[in-house]
mmCIF file of C-alpha atoms in Angstrom:
data_model
loop_
_atom_site.group_PDB
_atom_site.id
_atom_site.type_symbol
_atom_site.label_atom_id
_atom_site.label_comp_id
_atom_site.label_asym_id
_atom_site.label_seq_id
_atom_site.Cartn_x
_atom_site.Cartn_y
_atom_site.Cartn_z
ATOM 1 C CA MET A 1 269.546 126.635 30.987
ATOM 2 C CA GLU A 2 266.110 125.802 32.222
ATOM 3 C CA SER A 3 265.281 126.246 35.883
ATOM 4 C CA ALA A 4 264.157 123.247 37.882
ATOM 5 C CA PRO A 5 260.615 123.520 39.413
ATOM 6 C CA GLU A 6 261.229 123.801 43.312
ATOM 7 C CA GLY A 7 258.322 121.563 43.921
ATOM 8 C CA ASP A 8 259.464 118.678 42.089
ATOM 9 C CA LEU A 9 263.052 118.909 43.617
ATOM 10 C CA SER A 10 261.645 119.263 47.336
ATOM 11 C CA GLU A 11 259.212 116.195 46.436
ATOM 12 C CA LEU A 12 262.159 114.295 45.313
ATOM 13 C CA ARG A 13 264.206 115.164 48.371
ATOM 14 C CA LEU A 14 261.423 114.035 50.701
ATOM 15 C CA LYS A 15 261.041 110.884 48.861
ATOM 16 C CA ALA A 16 264.576 110.230 48.976
ATOM 17 C CA LYS A 17 264.398 110.885 52.924
ATOM 18 C CA SER A 18 261.475 108.624 53.108
ATOM 19 C CA LEU A 19 263.274 105.657 51.163
ATOM 20 C CA ARG A 20 266.423 106.191 53.532
ATOM 21 C CA GLU A 21 264.049 105.668 56.590
ATOM 22 C CA GLU A 22 262.560 102.644 54.905
ATOM 23 C CA LEU A 23 265.764 101.138 54.310
ATOM 24 C CA LEU A 24 266.921 101.721 57.759
ATOM 25 C CA GLU A 25 263.903 99.895 59.092
ATOM 26 C CA ILE A 26 264.379 97.011 56.630
ATOM 27 C CA ASP A 27 267.854 96.628 57.860
ATOM 28 C CA GLU A 28 266.758 96.575 61.255
ATOM 29 C CA LYS A 29 264.337 93.877 60.820
ATOM 30 C CA LYS A 30 266.772 91.892 58.838
ATOM 31 C CA LYS A 31 269.383 92.127 61.557
ATOM 32 C CA ASN A 32 266.678 90.987 63.931
ATOM 33 C CA MET A 33 265.822 88.050 61.979
ATOM 34 C CA GLU A 34 269.529 87.266 61.539
ATOM 35 C CA GLU A 35 269.903 87.355 65.347
ATOM 36 C CA GLU A 36 267.083 85.259 65.950
ATOM 37 C CA ILE A 37 268.014 82.575 63.459
ATOM 38 C CA ALA A 38 271.418 82.614 65.041
ATOM 39 C CA VAL A 39 270.084 81.996 68.456
ATOM 40 C CA LEU A 40 267.539 79.099 67.387
ATOM 41 C CA THR A 41 270.466 77.370 65.274
ATOM 42 C CA GLU A 42 272.705 77.588 68.317
ATOM 43 C CA VAL A 43 269.937 75.968 70.447
ATOM 44 C CA LEU A 44 269.335 73.054 68.062
ATOM 45 C CA GLN A 45 273.189 72.614 67.599
ATOM 46 C CA SER A 46 273.848 72.686 71.153
ATOM 47 C CA PRO A 47 275.185 69.191 72.604
ATOM 48 C CA GLY A 48 272.506 66.365 72.671
ATOM 49 C CA GLN A 49 270.245 68.243 70.245
ATOM 50 C CA PRO A 50 269.698 66.944 66.588
ATOM 51 C CA GLY A 51 270.695 70.128 64.932
ATOM 52 C CA LEU A 52 268.778 71.376 61.693
ATOM 53 C CA THR A 53 268.870 68.188 59.778
ATOM 54 C CA GLU A 54 269.484 65.114 62.142
ATOM 55 C CA SER A 55 266.499 62.719 62.335
ATOM 56 C CA LEU A 56 263.861 62.900 65.071
ATOM 57 C CA VAL A 57 263.376 59.219 64.861
ATOM 58 C CA ASP A 58 265.525 56.345 65.955
ATOM 59 C CA GLU A 59 266.612 53.285 63.704
ATOM 60 C CA GLU A 60 263.296 51.551 64.537
ATOM 61 C CA ASP A 61 261.267 54.659 63.517
ATOM 62 C CA PHE A 62 260.097 55.444 66.919
ATOM 63 C CA PRO A 63 260.397 59.088 68.253
ATOM 64 C CA ARG A 64 263.832 59.776 70.015
ATOM 65 C CA ASN A 65 263.439 60.000 73.683
ATOM 66 C CA ASP A 66 266.518 61.869 74.365
ATOM 67 C CA ILE A 67 265.253 65.196 72.936
ATOM 68 C CA ASP A 68 262.191 67.392 73.210
ATOM 69 C CA ILE A 69 260.638 66.830 69.537
ATOM 70 C CA PRO A 70 257.994 69.300 69.812
ATOM 71 C CA THR A 71 260.294 72.068 70.828
ATOM 72 C CA VAL A 72 262.914 71.032 68.014
ATOM 73 C CA ARG A 73 260.221 71.049 65.452
ATOM 74 C CA LYS A 74 258.888 74.418 66.534
ATOM 75 C CA HIS A 75 262.508 75.732 66.410
ATOM 76 C CA ARG A 76 263.125 74.238 62.899
ATOM 77 C CA ASN A 77 259.817 75.592 61.730
ATOM 78 C CA ARG A 78 260.480 78.926 62.947
ATOM 79 C CA ILE A 79 263.969 79.032 61.329
ATOM 80 C CA ALA A 80 262.493 77.959 57.913
ATOM 81 C CA ILE A 81 259.931 80.771 58.404
ATOM 82 C CA LEU A 82 262.518 83.245 59.177
ATOM 83 C CA GLN A 83 264.825 82.242 56.319
ATOM 84 C CA THR A 84 261.791 82.738 54.026
ATOM 85 C CA ASP A 85 260.928 86.021 55.287
ATOM 86 C CA HIS A 86 264.776 86.968 55.157
ATOM 87 C CA LYS A 87 264.811 86.211 51.550
ATOM 88 C CA ALA A 88 261.749 88.315 50.893
ATOM 89 C CA LEU A 89 263.145 91.175 52.940
ATOM 90 C CA TYR A 90 266.321 91.108 50.820
ATOM 91 C CA ILE A 91 264.166 91.316 47.558
ATOM 92 C CA LYS A 92 262.401 94.315 49.095
ATOM 93 C CA LEU A 93 265.816 95.855 50.400
ATOM 94 C CA GLU A 94 267.064 95.496 46.684
ATOM 95 C CA ALA A 95 263.846 97.358 45.193
ATOM 96 C CA LYS A 96 264.036 100.173 47.685
ATOM 97 C CA LEU A 97 267.697 100.574 46.984
ATOM 98 C CA HIS A 98 267.190 100.795 43.311
ATOM 99 C CA GLU A 99 264.357 103.299 43.925
ATOM 100 C CA LEU A 100 266.502 105.490 46.020
ATOM 101 C CA HIS A 101 269.234 105.428 43.442
ATOM 102 C CA ALA A 102 266.945 106.342 40.897
ATOM 103 C CA VAL A 103 265.636 109.249 42.892
ATOM 104 C CA ASN A 104 269.042 110.368 43.766
ATOM 105 C CA ARG A 105 269.956 110.406 40.173
ATOM 106 C CA ARG A 106 266.889 112.603 39.503
ATOM 107 C CA ILE A 107 267.847 115.059 42.127
ATOM 108 C CA LYS A 108 271.366 115.390 40.840
ATOM 109 C CA GLU A 109 269.925 116.211 37.471
ATOM 110 C CA PHE A 110 267.909 118.935 39.050
ATOM 111 C CA GLY A 111 271.191 120.010 40.708
ATOM 112 C CA ASP A 112 272.940 120.211 37.121
ATOM 113 C CA ILE A 113 270.375 122.413 35.641
ATOM 114 C CA GLU A 114 269.645 124.841 38.645
ATOM 115 C CA GLU A 115 270.902 128.382 38.310
ATOM 116 C CA THR A 116 270.637 129.553 41.711
ATOM 117 C CA PRO A 117 273.901 129.378 43.517
ATOM 118 C CA LYS A 118 274.024 127.491 46.706
ATOM 119 C CA PRO A 119 273.933 129.745 49.859
ATOM 120 C CA THR A 120 277.292 130.734 51.354
ATOM 121 C CA GLU A 121 278.413 129.363 54.589
ATOM 122 C CA GLU A 122 278.396 131.165 58.077
ATOM 123 C CA ILE A 123 281.164 133.600 58.570
ATOM 124 C CA LYS A 124 284.201 131.412 59.871
ATOM 125 C CA GLU A 125 287.499 133.234 59.628
ATOM 126 C CA THR A 126 288.905 136.686 59.101
ATOM 127 C CA ASN A 127 290.734 138.174 56.245
ATOM 128 C CA GLU A 128 294.599 138.069 57.264
ATOM 129 C CA GLU A 129 295.387 141.464 56.024
ATOM 130 C CA THR A 130 292.271 143.672 57.023
ATOM 131 C CA LYS A 131 291.294 141.525 60.092
ATOM 132 C CA GLU A 132 287.654 141.605 58.563
ATOM 133 C CA PRO A 133 285.114 138.604 58.731
ATOM 134 C CA VAL A 134 285.371 136.516 55.647
ATOM 135 C CA GLN A 135 282.745 134.054 54.334
ATOM 136 C CA ALA A 136 283.792 130.648 53.526
ATOM 137 C CA SER A 137 282.878 131.407 49.862
ATOM 138 C CA GLU A 138 285.250 134.327 49.772
ATOM 139 C CA LYS A 139 288.127 132.373 51.358
ATOM 140 C CA PRO A 140 291.027 131.729 48.997
ATOM 141 C CA ALA A 141 292.051 128.198 48.759
ATOM 142 C CA GLU A 142 295.476 126.894 49.360
ATOM 143 C CA THR A 143 296.082 125.978 45.841
ATOM 144 C CA SER A 144 295.327 129.634 44.704
ATOM 145 C CA LYS A 145 297.892 130.727 47.284
ATOM 146 C CA GLN A 146 300.275 128.592 45.838
ATOM 147 C CA HIS A 147 299.642 129.742 42.464
ATOM 148 C CA ASP A 148 299.799 133.286 43.172
ATOM 149 C CA SER A 149 303.368 132.711 44.704
ATOM 150 C CA LYS A 150 304.410 130.934 41.786
ATOM 151 C CA ASP A 151 303.076 133.708 39.411
ATOM 152 C CA LYS A 152 305.272 136.224 41.586
ATOM 153 C CA GLU A 153 308.329 134.050 41.075
ATOM 154 C CA ASN A 154 307.799 133.730 37.397
ATOM 155 C CA GLU A 155 307.186 137.579 37.250
ATOM 156 C CA GLU A 156 310.359 138.233 38.896
ATOM 157 C CA LYS A 157 312.273 135.676 36.697
ATOM 158 C CA LYS A 158 310.944 137.337 33.682
ATOM 159 C CA ASP A 159 313.083 140.233 33.887
ATOM 160 C CA GLU A 160 316.135 137.946 34.614
ATOM 161 C CA PRO A 161 318.231 136.842 31.464
ATOM 162 C CA MET A 162 317.662 133.250 30.533
ATOM 163 C CA GLU A 163 320.518 130.825 30.771
ATOM 164 C CA ASP A 164 321.916 129.638 27.501
ATOM 165 C CA GLU A 165 320.908 125.956 28.145
ATOM 166 C CA GLU A 166 317.127 126.814 28.990
ATOM 167 C CA GLU A 167 317.086 128.984 25.848
ATOM 168 C CA GLU A 168 318.526 126.173 23.702
ATOM 169 C CA ILE A 169 315.854 123.808 24.819
ATOM 170 C CA ILE A 170 312.918 126.227 24.331
ATOM 171 C CA MET A 171 314.287 126.933 20.912
ATOM 172 C CA THR A 172 314.766 123.216 20.070
ATOM 173 C CA HIS A 173 310.978 122.608 21.191
ATOM 174 C CA VAL A 174 309.815 125.610 19.102
ATOM 175 C CA SER A 175 311.593 124.426 15.722
ATOM 176 C CA GLN A 176 310.254 121.069 16.444
ATOM 177 C CA MET A 177 306.674 122.178 16.863
ATOM 178 C CA ARG A 178 306.997 124.290 13.653
ATOM 179 C CA SER A 179 308.400 121.507 11.578
ATOM 180 C CA GLY A 180 305.664 119.120 12.810
ATOM 181 C CA SER A 181 308.035 116.515 13.957
#
């Protein structure tokens, strides 16, 4: 196996961290835009207001006198600008996500070819028998304890005679395997 150049791996990790920070900034901008759009929409859709699409002129094509037309136009314009910026932000967000996933794949590839073992964790527990500190990497897993107890049970049973039924089942399977059926 080849060893990964440490410089490349650390550069990739820095790039991944930088991309995550950029993504968080983009997400924050996106949330702020969405909040502003929601507030402006709420103002335009309040009672007595024309909303986002209602006409600003009456039946005779005169400006309506029951609304503040410059303010409505300003809010509608701001919403249109924010929606355009929001779409552009989503495109940027998507590109950065793809870039981050590509960097993470490269980091994973480096992890697959690295030969150096990962550092062990701090001492957290003590060995139950000797009461000495045990590092996390030396601590036996629960599954290995279970396997050890099963091995001991099987070892004890090995000396006991098999019951006729068990022996018959085993012999049947062995003969079927030999005959290929």
